[in-house]
Short mmCIF file of C-alpha atoms in Angstrom, two decimals:
data_model
loop_
_atom_site.label_atom_id
_atom_site.label_comp_id
_atom_site.label_asym_id
_atom_site.label_seq_id
_atom_site.Cartn_x
_atom_site.Cartn_y
_atom_site.Cartn_z
CA UNK A 1 -26.33 41.08 -5.68
CA UNK A 2 -27.47 39.92 -2.20
CA UNK A 3 -24.56 38.28 -0.27
CA UNK A 4 -27.00 35.76 1.19
CA UNK A 5 -29.58 33.56 -0.49
CA UNK A 6 -29.58 35.60 -3.74
CA UNK A 7 -32.33 33.67 -5.17
CA UNK A 8 -34.84 33.85 -2.43
CA UNK A 9 -38.64 33.97 -3.29
CA UNK A 10 -38.98 37.81 -2.78
CA UNK A 11 -36.40 38.39 -5.73
CA UNK A 12 -38.31 36.15 -8.09
CA UNK A 13 -41.72 37.49 -7.02
CA UNK A 14 -40.80 41.27 -7.24
CA UNK A 15 -38.64 40.79 -10.24
CA UNK A 16 -36.27 43.57 -8.73
CA UNK A 17 -32.71 43.18 -7.32
CA UNK A 18 -31.48 45.96 -5.34
CA UNK A 19 -27.80 45.24 -5.38
CA UNK A 20 -26.18 42.98 -7.88
CA UNK A 21 -22.28 42.34 -7.90
CA UNK A 22 -21.32 39.31 -10.21
CA UNK A 23 -17.67 39.79 -9.08
CA UNK A 24 -18.61 38.51 -5.77
CA UNK A 25 -17.50 34.87 -6.32
CA UNK A 26 -19.22 33.48 -3.07
CA UNK A 27 -22.68 35.08 -4.05
CA UNK A 28 -22.27 34.19 -7.71
CA UNK A 29 -21.80 30.31 -6.73
CA UNK A 30 -24.48 30.35 -4.15
CA UNK A 31 -27.44 31.48 -6.63
CA UNK A 32 -26.41 34.52 -8.54
CA UNK A 33 -25.42 32.56 -11.68
CA UNK A 34 -28.75 30.93 -11.70
CA UNK A 35 -30.22 34.23 -11.82
CA UNK A 36 -28.12 35.51 -14.41
CA UNK A 37 -28.60 32.36 -16.64
CA UNK A 38 -32.39 32.70 -16.48
CA UNK A 39 -32.39 36.44 -17.42
CA UNK A 40 -29.70 35.43 -20.49
CA UNK A 41 -32.18 32.80 -21.73
CA UNK A 42 -35.19 35.05 -22.13
CA UNK A 43 -33.06 37.88 -23.22
CA UNK A 44 -31.88 35.67 -25.92
CA UNK A 45 -35.34 34.66 -27.16
CA UNK A 46 -36.45 38.41 -27.08
CA UNK A 47 -33.43 39.52 -29.09
CA UNK A 48 -33.79 36.53 -31.46
CA UNK A 49 -37.37 37.66 -32.35
CA UNK A 50 -36.02 41.13 -32.60
CA UNK A 51 -33.55 40.24 -35.15
CA UNK A 52 -35.95 38.11 -37.19
CA UNK A 53 -38.39 41.27 -37.61
CA UNK A 54 -35.37 43.39 -38.31
CA UNK A 55 -34.47 41.06 -41.15
CA UNK A 56 -37.90 40.19 -42.23
CA UNK A 57 -37.50 42.25 -45.42
CA UNK A 58 -34.53 40.12 -46.53
CA UNK A 59 -37.22 37.59 -46.84
CA UNK A 60 -40.05 39.57 -48.27
CA UNK A 61 -38.10 40.71 -51.18
CA UNK A 62 -38.02 37.21 -52.45
CA UNK A 63 -41.87 37.23 -52.38
CA UNK A 64 -41.75 40.40 -54.51
CA UNK A 65 -41.70 39.53 -58.26
CA UNK A 66 -41.06 42.65 -60.40
CA UNK A 67 -44.25 42.07 -62.41
CA UNK A 68 -46.35 42.43 -59.39
CA UNK A 69 -44.74 44.84 -57.19
CA UNK A 70 -42.70 46.77 -59.62
CA UNK A 71 -39.44 46.87 -57.55
CA UNK A 72 -36.33 46.14 -59.43
CA UNK A 73 -33.11 44.51 -57.68
CA UNK A 74 -31.60 47.82 -56.98
CA UNK A 75 -34.77 49.15 -55.25
CA UNK A 76 -34.84 45.88 -53.27
CA UNK A 77 -31.16 46.45 -51.97
CA UNK A 78 -32.31 50.21 -50.94
CA UNK A 79 -35.52 48.52 -49.44
CA UNK A 80 -33.53 46.19 -47.02
CA UNK A 81 -31.05 49.08 -46.25
CA UNK A 82 -33.94 51.15 -44.58
CA UNK A 83 -34.59 48.77 -41.40
CA UNK A 84 -30.81 48.46 -41.13
CA UNK A 85 -30.49 52.33 -40.97
CA UNK A 86 -33.54 52.76 -38.55
CA UNK A 87 -32.18 49.67 -36.32
CA UNK A 88 -28.76 51.33 -36.09
CA UNK A 89 -29.92 54.78 -35.02
CA UNK A 90 -32.48 53.27 -32.37
CA UNK A 91 -29.46 51.33 -30.85
CA UNK A 92 -28.57 54.53 -29.05
CA UNK A 93 -31.70 55.45 -27.24
CA UNK A 94 -32.18 51.66 -26.50
CA UNK A 95 -28.80 51.49 -24.61
CA UNK A 96 -30.26 53.77 -22.06
CA UNK A 97 -33.47 51.96 -21.70
CA UNK A 98 -32.69 49.00 -19.57
CA UNK A 99 -31.07 51.31 -16.90
CA UNK A 100 -33.98 53.76 -17.02
CA UNK A 101 -36.96 51.29 -17.08
CA UNK A 102 -35.46 48.09 -16.00
CA UNK A 103 -34.22 45.18 -18.16
CA UNK A 104 -37.31 43.07 -17.54
CA UNK A 105 -39.63 45.95 -18.17
CA UNK A 106 -37.85 47.22 -21.47
CA UNK A 107 -37.59 43.68 -22.63
CA UNK A 108 -41.37 43.13 -22.46
CA UNK A 109 -41.97 46.56 -23.96
CA UNK A 110 -39.59 46.11 -27.05
CA UNK A 111 -41.00 42.60 -27.72
CA UNK A 112 -44.55 43.94 -27.95
CA UNK A 113 -43.83 46.75 -29.94
CA UNK A 114 -42.70 44.64 -32.83
CA UNK A 115 -46.34 43.59 -33.30
CA UNK A 116 -46.52 47.02 -35.17
CA UNK A 117 -44.05 46.25 -38.13
CA UNK A 118 -45.27 42.53 -38.33
CA UNK A 119 -48.84 43.56 -38.82
CA UNK A 120 -47.96 46.27 -41.23
CA UNK A 121 -45.78 43.84 -43.23
CA UNK A 122 -48.46 41.07 -43.31
CA UNK A 123 -51.17 43.81 -44.52
CA UNK A 124 -48.98 45.50 -47.26
CA UNK A 125 -47.42 42.34 -48.61
CA UNK A 126 -51.27 41.02 -49.25
CA UNK A 127 -52.28 44.30 -50.52
CA UNK A 128 -49.36 45.70 -53.02
CA UNK A 129 -48.89 49.30 -52.39
CA UNK A 130 -46.35 52.04 -53.55
CA UNK A 131 -42.75 51.98 -53.22
CA UNK A 132 -42.76 54.80 -50.83
CA UNK A 133 -45.31 52.81 -48.63
CA UNK A 134 -42.79 49.79 -48.50
CA UNK A 135 -40.07 52.09 -47.29
CA UNK A 136 -42.05 53.32 -44.57
CA UNK A 137 -43.13 49.81 -43.52
CA UNK A 138 -39.80 48.60 -43.67
CA UNK A 139 -38.59 51.31 -41.70
CA UNK A 140 -40.95 50.09 -38.91
CA UNK A 141 -39.08 46.76 -38.99
CA UNK A 142 -35.95 48.70 -37.85
CA UNK A 143 -37.70 48.65 -34.22
CA UNK A 144 -36.08 45.02 -34.24
CA UNK A 145 -32.70 46.34 -34.62
CA UNK A 146 -32.53 48.25 -31.40
CA UNK A 147 -33.32 45.25 -29.14
CA UNK A 148 -29.83 44.30 -29.62
CA UNK A 149 -28.24 47.17 -27.80
CA UNK A 150 -30.76 47.00 -24.75
CA UNK A 151 -30.22 43.34 -24.38
CA UNK A 152 -26.50 43.30 -24.70
CA UNK A 153 -26.34 46.22 -22.12
CA UNK A 154 -28.37 44.49 -19.59
CA UNK A 155 -26.45 41.04 -19.83
CA UNK A 156 -23.23 42.70 -19.59
CA UNK A 157 -24.23 44.13 -16.09
CA UNK A 158 -25.32 40.44 -15.05
CA UNK A 159 -22.20 38.76 -15.72
CA UNK A 160 -18.60 38.92 -14.07
CA UNK A 161 -15.69 40.04 -16.24
CA UNK A 162 -14.34 36.36 -16.37
CA UNK A 163 -17.34 35.16 -18.19
CA UNK A 164 -18.40 38.36 -20.28
CA UNK A 165 -16.97 36.97 -23.62
CA UNK A 166 -18.99 33.97 -23.51
CA UNK A 167 -22.15 35.40 -22.17
CA UNK A 168 -22.18 38.20 -24.40
CA UNK A 169 -21.48 36.08 -27.33
CA UNK A 170 -24.05 33.61 -26.41
CA UNK A 171 -26.65 36.44 -26.02
CA UNK A 172 -25.65 38.18 -29.38
CA UNK A 173 -25.26 34.86 -31.20
CA UNK A 174 -28.62 33.55 -30.12
CA UNK A 175 -30.20 36.96 -31.35
CA UNK A 176 -28.32 36.80 -34.61
CA UNK A 177 -29.67 33.36 -35.27
CA UNK A 178 -32.98 35.22 -35.67
CA UNK A 179 -31.96 36.21 -39.23
CA UNK A 180 -31.43 32.62 -40.54
CA UNK A 181 -34.48 31.36 -38.96
CA UNK A 182 -36.78 33.94 -40.67
CA UNK A 183 -35.11 33.08 -43.79
CA UNK A 184 -35.49 29.24 -43.14
CA UNK A 185 -39.19 29.97 -42.56
CA UNK A 186 -39.24 31.87 -45.79
CA UNK A 187 -37.90 28.99 -47.56
CA UNK A 188 -39.94 26.61 -46.13
CA UNK A 189 -43.22 28.74 -47.22
CA UNK A 190 -41.57 29.11 -50.82
CA UNK A 191 -40.95 25.44 -51.17
CA UNK A 192 -44.48 24.35 -49.87
CA UNK A 193 -46.85 26.91 -51.25
CA UNK A 194 -44.63 28.92 -53.64
CA UNK A 195 -43.62 32.71 -53.47
CA UNK A 196 -47.02 33.94 -53.18
CA UNK A 197 -47.90 33.70 -49.52
CA UNK A 198 -45.57 35.85 -47.49
CA UNK A 199 -48.18 36.31 -44.88
CA UNK A 200 -47.53 33.08 -43.39
CA UNK A 201 -44.15 34.05 -42.34
CA UNK A 202 -45.63 37.17 -40.66
CA UNK A 203 -48.41 35.09 -38.92
CA UNK A 204 -45.84 32.82 -37.34
CA UNK A 205 -44.10 35.91 -35.87
CA UNK A 206 -47.16 37.32 -34.27
CA UNK A 207 -47.09 34.23 -32.14
CA UNK A 208 -43.49 34.24 -31.24
CA UNK A 209 -43.57 37.94 -30.27
CA UNK A 210 -46.31 37.02 -27.77
CA UNK A 211 -44.09 34.11 -26.38
CA UNK A 212 -40.98 36.40 -26.13
CA UNK A 213 -42.88 38.91 -24.18
CA UNK A 214 -44.69 36.64 -21.68
CA UNK A 215 -41.51 34.88 -20.99
CA UNK A 216 -39.67 38.34 -20.28
CA UNK A 217 -42.44 39.05 -17.98
CA UNK A 218 -42.41 36.01 -16.09
CA UNK A 219 -38.59 35.15 -15.70
CA UNK A 220 -36.45 38.17 -15.96
CA UNK A 221 -35.43 40.67 -13.40
CA UNK A 222 -34.77 44.52 -13.15
CA UNK A 223 -31.32 45.36 -11.66
CA UNK A 224 -31.90 48.73 -9.56
CA UNK A 225 -28.06 49.34 -9.53
CA UNK A 226 -27.52 49.29 -13.37
CA UNK A 227 -26.43 52.68 -14.57
CA UNK A 228 -26.19 53.90 -18.19
CA UNK A 229 -27.15 57.48 -18.99
CA UNK A 230 -26.57 60.19 -21.41
CA UNK A 231 -23.53 61.44 -19.69
CA UNK A 232 -21.85 58.14 -20.10
CA UNK A 233 -22.43 58.11 -23.65
CA UNK A 234 -20.47 61.35 -23.95
CA UNK A 235 -17.84 60.40 -21.51
CA UNK A 236 -17.16 57.07 -23.31
CA UNK A 237 -16.75 58.95 -26.58
CA UNK A 238 -13.72 60.79 -24.91
CA UNK A 239 -11.83 57.50 -25.04
CA UNK A 240 -9.96 56.89 -28.26
CA UNK A 241 -10.69 53.29 -27.86
CA UNK A 242 -14.25 53.74 -28.46
CA UNK A 243 -13.88 55.05 -31.75
CA UNK A 244 -11.40 52.31 -32.74
CA UNK A 245 -13.86 49.37 -31.26
CA UNK A 246 -16.66 51.05 -33.36
CA UNK A 247 -14.50 51.13 -36.35
CA UNK A 248 -13.91 47.43 -36.01
CA UNK A 249 -17.17 46.48 -35.26
CA UNK A 250 -18.41 48.01 -38.65
CA UNK A 251 -16.11 45.44 -40.14
CA UNK A 252 -17.40 42.47 -38.12
CA UNK A 253 -21.12 43.11 -37.29
CA UNK A 254 -21.69 45.53 -40.28
CA UNK A 255 -20.46 42.56 -42.55
CA UNK A 256 -22.79 39.95 -40.68
CA UNK A 257 -25.89 42.11 -40.76
CA UNK A 258 -25.20 43.58 -44.23
CA UNK A 259 -24.54 40.26 -45.95
CA UNK A 260 -27.56 38.62 -43.91
CA UNK A 261 -30.02 41.33 -45.68
CA UNK A 262 -28.15 40.86 -49.11
CA UNK A 263 -27.03 37.33 -49.52
CA UNK A 264 -30.48 36.13 -50.76
CA UNK A 265 -30.94 39.02 -53.22
CA UNK A 266 -27.36 38.31 -54.55
CA UNK A 267 -28.00 34.64 -55.01
CA UNK A 268 -31.27 35.29 -56.49
CA UNK A 269 -29.90 37.64 -59.13
CA UNK A 270 -27.18 35.20 -60.17
CA UNK A 271 -29.56 32.24 -60.18
CA UNK A 272 -32.27 34.02 -62.36
CA UNK A 273 -29.36 35.07 -64.86
CA UNK A 274 -28.30 31.55 -65.09
CA UNK A 275 -31.89 30.32 -65.78
CA UNK A 276 -32.66 33.04 -68.16
CA UNK A 277 -29.36 32.84 -70.01
CA UNK A 278 -30.18 35.90 -71.71
CA UNK A 279 -33.79 35.04 -72.31
CA UNK A 280 -37.00 36.57 -71.08
CA UNK A 281 -37.80 36.54 -67.25
CA UNK A 282 -40.85 34.62 -66.56
CA UNK A 283 -42.88 34.23 -63.30
CA UNK A 284 -42.04 30.53 -63.28
CA UNK A 285 -38.13 31.38 -63.52
CA UNK A 286 -38.45 34.02 -60.86
CA UNK A 287 -40.09 31.63 -58.52
CA UNK A 288 -37.55 28.96 -59.22
CA UNK A 289 -34.53 31.53 -58.61
CA UNK A 290 -36.31 32.62 -55.37
CA UNK A 291 -36.55 29.01 -54.13
CA UNK A 292 -32.95 28.21 -55.11
CA UNK A 293 -31.67 31.42 -53.20
CA UNK A 294 -33.72 30.73 -50.31
CA UNK A 295 -32.36 26.98 -50.05
CA UNK A 296 -28.79 28.58 -49.47
CA UNK A 297 -29.24 32.07 -47.98
CA UNK A 298 -30.10 31.10 -44.47
CA UNK A 299 -26.87 29.07 -44.10
CA UNK A 300 -24.70 32.23 -44.10
CA UNK A 301 -26.38 33.83 -41.07
CA UNK A 302 -26.97 30.65 -39.33
CA UNK A 303 -23.20 29.82 -39.31
CA UNK A 304 -22.27 33.25 -38.30
CA UNK A 305 -24.54 33.31 -35.49
CA UNK A 306 -23.27 30.07 -34.12
CA UNK A 307 -19.58 31.14 -34.55
CA UNK A 308 -20.13 34.36 -32.51
CA UNK A 309 -20.17 32.70 -29.16
CA UNK A 310 -17.06 30.65 -30.17
CA UNK A 311 -15.48 33.97 -30.95
CA UNK A 312 -16.14 35.32 -27.46
CA UNK A 313 -14.91 32.03 -25.72
CA UNK A 314 -11.62 32.12 -28.10
CA UNK A 315 -11.14 35.79 -26.94
CA UNK A 316 -11.65 34.77 -23.46
CA UNK A 317 -8.68 32.57 -23.80
CA UNK A 318 -6.50 33.99 -26.20
CA UNK A 319 -7.40 37.85 -26.04
CA UNK A 320 -9.85 39.70 -28.15
CA UNK A 321 -7.03 41.65 -30.06
CA UNK A 322 -5.51 38.50 -31.40
CA UNK A 323 -8.70 36.76 -32.43
CA UNK A 324 -10.02 39.87 -34.16
CA UNK A 325 -6.77 40.37 -36.20
CA UNK A 326 -6.80 36.78 -37.17
CA UNK A 327 -10.62 37.17 -38.32
CA UNK A 328 -10.02 40.23 -40.41
CA UNK A 329 -6.65 38.65 -42.19
CA UNK A 330 -9.20 35.48 -43.09
CA UNK A 331 -11.91 37.91 -44.22
CA UNK A 332 -9.48 39.53 -46.59
CA UNK A 333 -8.78 36.12 -48.35
CA UNK A 334 -12.57 35.38 -48.37
CA UNK A 335 -13.35 38.64 -50.09
CA UNK A 336 -10.59 37.92 -52.30
CA UNK A 337 -12.56 34.72 -53.42
CA UNK A 338 -15.36 36.99 -54.24
CA UNK A 339 -13.21 39.44 -56.31
CA UNK A 340 -11.70 36.71 -58.34
CA UNK A 341 -15.00 34.83 -58.97
CA UNK A 342 -16.73 38.06 -59.78
CA UNK A 343 -13.70 39.18 -62.34
CA UNK A 344 -14.07 35.59 -64.02
CA UNK A 345 -17.82 35.79 -64.05
CA UNK A 346 -17.92 39.33 -65.61
CA UNK A 347 -15.76 37.89 -68.53
CA UNK A 348 -17.96 35.06 -69.07
CA UNK A 349 -21.56 36.05 -68.12
CA UNK A 350 -23.92 33.32 -67.66
CA UNK A 351 -21.41 30.96 -65.88
CA UNK A 352 -22.78 31.50 -62.41
CA UNK A 353 -24.92 28.55 -62.29
CA UNK A 354 -21.83 26.02 -62.26
CA UNK A 355 -18.58 26.60 -60.55
CA UNK A 356 -18.72 30.30 -60.32
CA UNK A 357 -22.05 30.05 -58.13
CA UNK A 358 -20.06 27.61 -55.99
CA UNK A 359 -17.35 29.89 -55.43
CA UNK A 360 -19.57 32.71 -54.68
CA UNK A 361 -21.22 30.62 -51.96
CA UNK A 362 -17.95 29.54 -50.54
CA UNK A 363 -16.77 33.19 -50.36
CA UNK A 364 -19.90 34.47 -48.52
CA UNK A 365 -20.28 31.56 -46.17
CA UNK A 366 -16.74 32.01 -44.91
CA UNK A 367 -17.21 35.66 -44.48
CA UNK A 368 -20.50 34.93 -42.46
CA UNK A 369 -18.44 32.57 -40.14
CA UNK A 370 -15.50 34.84 -39.84
CA UNK A 371 -17.69 37.90 -39.10
CA UNK A 372 -19.31 35.98 -36.41
CA UNK A 373 -16.13 35.06 -34.69
CA UNK A 374 -15.05 38.63 -34.99
CA UNK A 375 -18.30 40.01 -33.48
CA UNK A 376 -17.52 37.80 -30.38
CA UNK A 377 -14.14 38.85 -30.02
CA UNK A 378 -14.58 42.68 -30.70
CA UNK A 379 -17.31 42.67 -27.97
CA UNK A 380 -15.00 40.78 -25.52
CA UNK A 381 -12.55 43.72 -25.89
CA UNK A 382 -15.12 46.41 -24.74
CA UNK A 383 -15.36 45.25 -21.08
CA UNK A 384 -11.67 44.27 -21.06
CA UNK A 385 -10.74 47.74 -22.09
CA UNK A 386 -12.57 49.52 -19.39
CA UNK A 387 -11.74 46.97 -16.68
CA UNK A 388 -8.03 47.85 -17.51
CA UNK A 389 -8.72 51.40 -17.21
CA UNK A 390 -10.74 50.99 -14.14
CA UNK A 391 -7.65 49.15 -12.57
CA UNK A 392 -5.55 52.39 -12.90
CA UNK A 393 -7.95 54.42 -10.98
CA UNK A 394 -6.18 54.18 -7.78
CA UNK A 395 -8.19 56.91 -5.89
CA UNK A 396 -11.58 54.99 -6.33
CA UNK A 397 -12.96 52.26 -4.23
CA UNK A 398 -13.22 48.58 -5.79
CA UNK A 399 -17.04 49.06 -5.97
CA UNK A 400 -16.47 52.58 -7.78
CA UNK A 401 -14.24 51.10 -10.25
CA UNK A 402 -16.49 48.16 -10.94
CA UNK A 403 -19.44 50.55 -11.53
CA UNK A 404 -17.54 52.99 -13.74
CA UNK A 405 -16.40 49.92 -15.89
CA UNK A 406 -19.93 48.60 -16.20
CA UNK A 407 -21.42 51.90 -17.04
CA UNK A 408 -18.58 52.62 -19.68
CA UNK A 409 -18.93 49.08 -21.14
CA UNK A 410 -22.60 49.37 -21.35
CA UNK A 411 -22.39 52.83 -23.04
CA UNK A 412 -19.85 51.60 -25.62
CA UNK A 413 -21.79 48.59 -26.38
CA UNK A 414 -24.70 50.86 -27.62
CA UNK A 415 -22.61 53.07 -29.55
CA UNK A 416 -20.54 50.23 -31.17
CA UNK A 417 -23.79 48.30 -31.95
CA UNK A 418 -25.18 51.43 -33.67
CA UNK A 419 -22.09 52.40 -35.51
CA UNK A 420 -21.33 48.68 -36.60
CA UNK A 421 -25.00 48.27 -37.86
CA UNK A 422 -24.41 51.21 -40.13
CA UNK A 423 -21.95 48.97 -41.88
CA UNK A 424 -24.66 46.77 -43.16
CA UNK A 425 -26.34 49.83 -44.65
CA UNK A 426 -23.09 50.59 -46.38
CA UNK A 427 -23.00 46.93 -47.71
CA UNK A 428 -26.35 47.24 -49.23
CA UNK A 429 -25.87 50.73 -50.59
CA UNK A 430 -22.42 49.61 -52.13
CA UNK A 431 -24.17 46.68 -53.70
CA UNK A 432 -27.01 48.73 -55.01
CA UNK A 433 -24.69 51.11 -56.69
CA UNK A 434 -22.86 48.16 -58.11
CA UNK A 435 -25.84 46.59 -59.58
CA UNK A 436 -26.97 49.91 -60.99
CA UNK A 437 -23.86 50.31 -63.00
CA UNK A 438 -23.50 49.51 -66.69
CA UNK A 439 -22.35 46.07 -66.14
CA UNK A 440 -24.73 44.95 -63.61
CA UNK A 441 -22.27 43.31 -61.44
CA UNK A 442 -21.14 43.32 -57.71
CA UNK A 443 -17.35 43.03 -58.34
CA UNK A 444 -16.80 46.47 -57.53
CA UNK A 445 -18.58 46.02 -54.31
CA UNK A 446 -16.48 43.12 -53.42
CA UNK A 447 -13.15 45.30 -54.22
CA UNK A 448 -14.58 47.82 -51.69
CA UNK A 449 -15.32 45.02 -48.89
CA UNK A 450 -11.79 43.63 -49.37
CA UNK A 451 -10.08 47.04 -48.96
CA UNK A 452 -12.05 47.90 -45.66
CA UNK A 453 -11.10 44.55 -44.15
CA UNK A 454 -7.42 45.34 -44.86
CA UNK A 455 -7.82 48.74 -43.03
CA UNK A 456 -9.46 46.88 -40.29
CA UNK A 457 -6.51 44.38 -39.99
CA UNK A 458 -4.05 47.39 -39.97
CA UNK A 459 -6.09 49.11 -37.00
CA UNK A 460 -6.27 46.18 -34.97
CA UNK A 461 -2.55 45.27 -35.05
CA UNK A 462 -1.48 48.88 -34.96
CA UNK A 463 -3.71 49.85 -32.05
CA UNK A 464 -4.16 46.61 -29.92
CA UNK A 465 -1.21 44.32 -30.76
CA UNK A 466 1.96 46.25 -31.59
CA UNK A 467 2.21 48.34 -28.57
CA UNK A 468 3.12 46.45 -25.56
CA UNK A 469 1.16 48.88 -23.36
CA UNK A 470 -1.95 47.82 -25.10
CA UNK A 471 -1.57 44.15 -23.99
CA UNK A 472 -4.01 44.33 -21.15
CA UNK A 473 -6.94 45.37 -23.20
CA UNK A 474 -6.69 42.28 -25.35
CA UNK A 475 -7.18 39.73 -22.64
#
């Protein structure tokens, strides 16, 4: 950042900063933190809308009774897995985008391009089409998933090491809240006009997309010294830590986004089973089950989003490795609640409307909160890992070490974000397979989730806590 008057009029008017060094405490306090905060605010807004569009099909499926759209529960799980997959893949090229085109420029573009999936969703929810058509339309919603990588890479460059955990947690958490917000909007629509007007949800987001794009254009900046390129993506993969972090992020963010897309459907299936009690499924009962599911589904993603910056803040103070381990241990017990509940429910079908339903909700809500904490702590570990590695580069200057650390961190943020999102695809596919089985139960899926959290806890302890030479990367 400029060492004198970093917030002068030319910077704001041109939206370009030629030199930015957030580790320069004097320049940071002289106005740099205000510039960073302004960019963070509008990054959150744009990413928030991106997450909403990415997860919009988790809401649309609640507006799709089988007698109208002809899509069964297994088909709906696969339908919401498609945008998850596309968003995960797009996170790799989106990681390069802010360095190539500028953080402000790319934020404006990535917001405006969300008009495409929103308009397509609006049209084909009004005019029912084939299942293949819905798969294609849902794939376009994956554009919203890529926004996370570019946004996080951009904000990582704006903030100093000492504040990255909080800043990245706030940026990601504010974006993650886009999931419960779109679900809450779906609830309001279902509660007021029923499950027959999904176009209202889409219309609201056409306005919000415009707000995000205009705000980014007016208030964000491009950092000319931000560097993330294809070579850095290759170089970062040579470090074993990159693969371990990506694996752990599957357990945290993969859980958050996977459950966010699936929670409403799981609730709807269980509520419908309880309402019908073995009897015929009617449109009225489907609408009632959709409303009951929508009343609860948004709470999980909301709490998981709010807990993410807390996880980052705790990691700033106590260490990312330590908070991540505690999180996975707690997730093991939370998944255990679902396993026990599912086992009992399988033995007594129809009980899901009472105490079993309460246990399902408690188990899932706990997993959401914990996955949010873990998201924040794992992402705090990324810049800490490369800051520690850069400190050992004695032949490089301080500026070269800082630049290398930022470049590697930005590259890994994109890679970990992409691989982590694939965990969301896995969750929906595992649930789809479980519900497609003979017993039509998710209990087998819950066992799979529990086993994976055990593996994540073992990796966290073995790689980042047990070995004393790894202590530095956990702070």
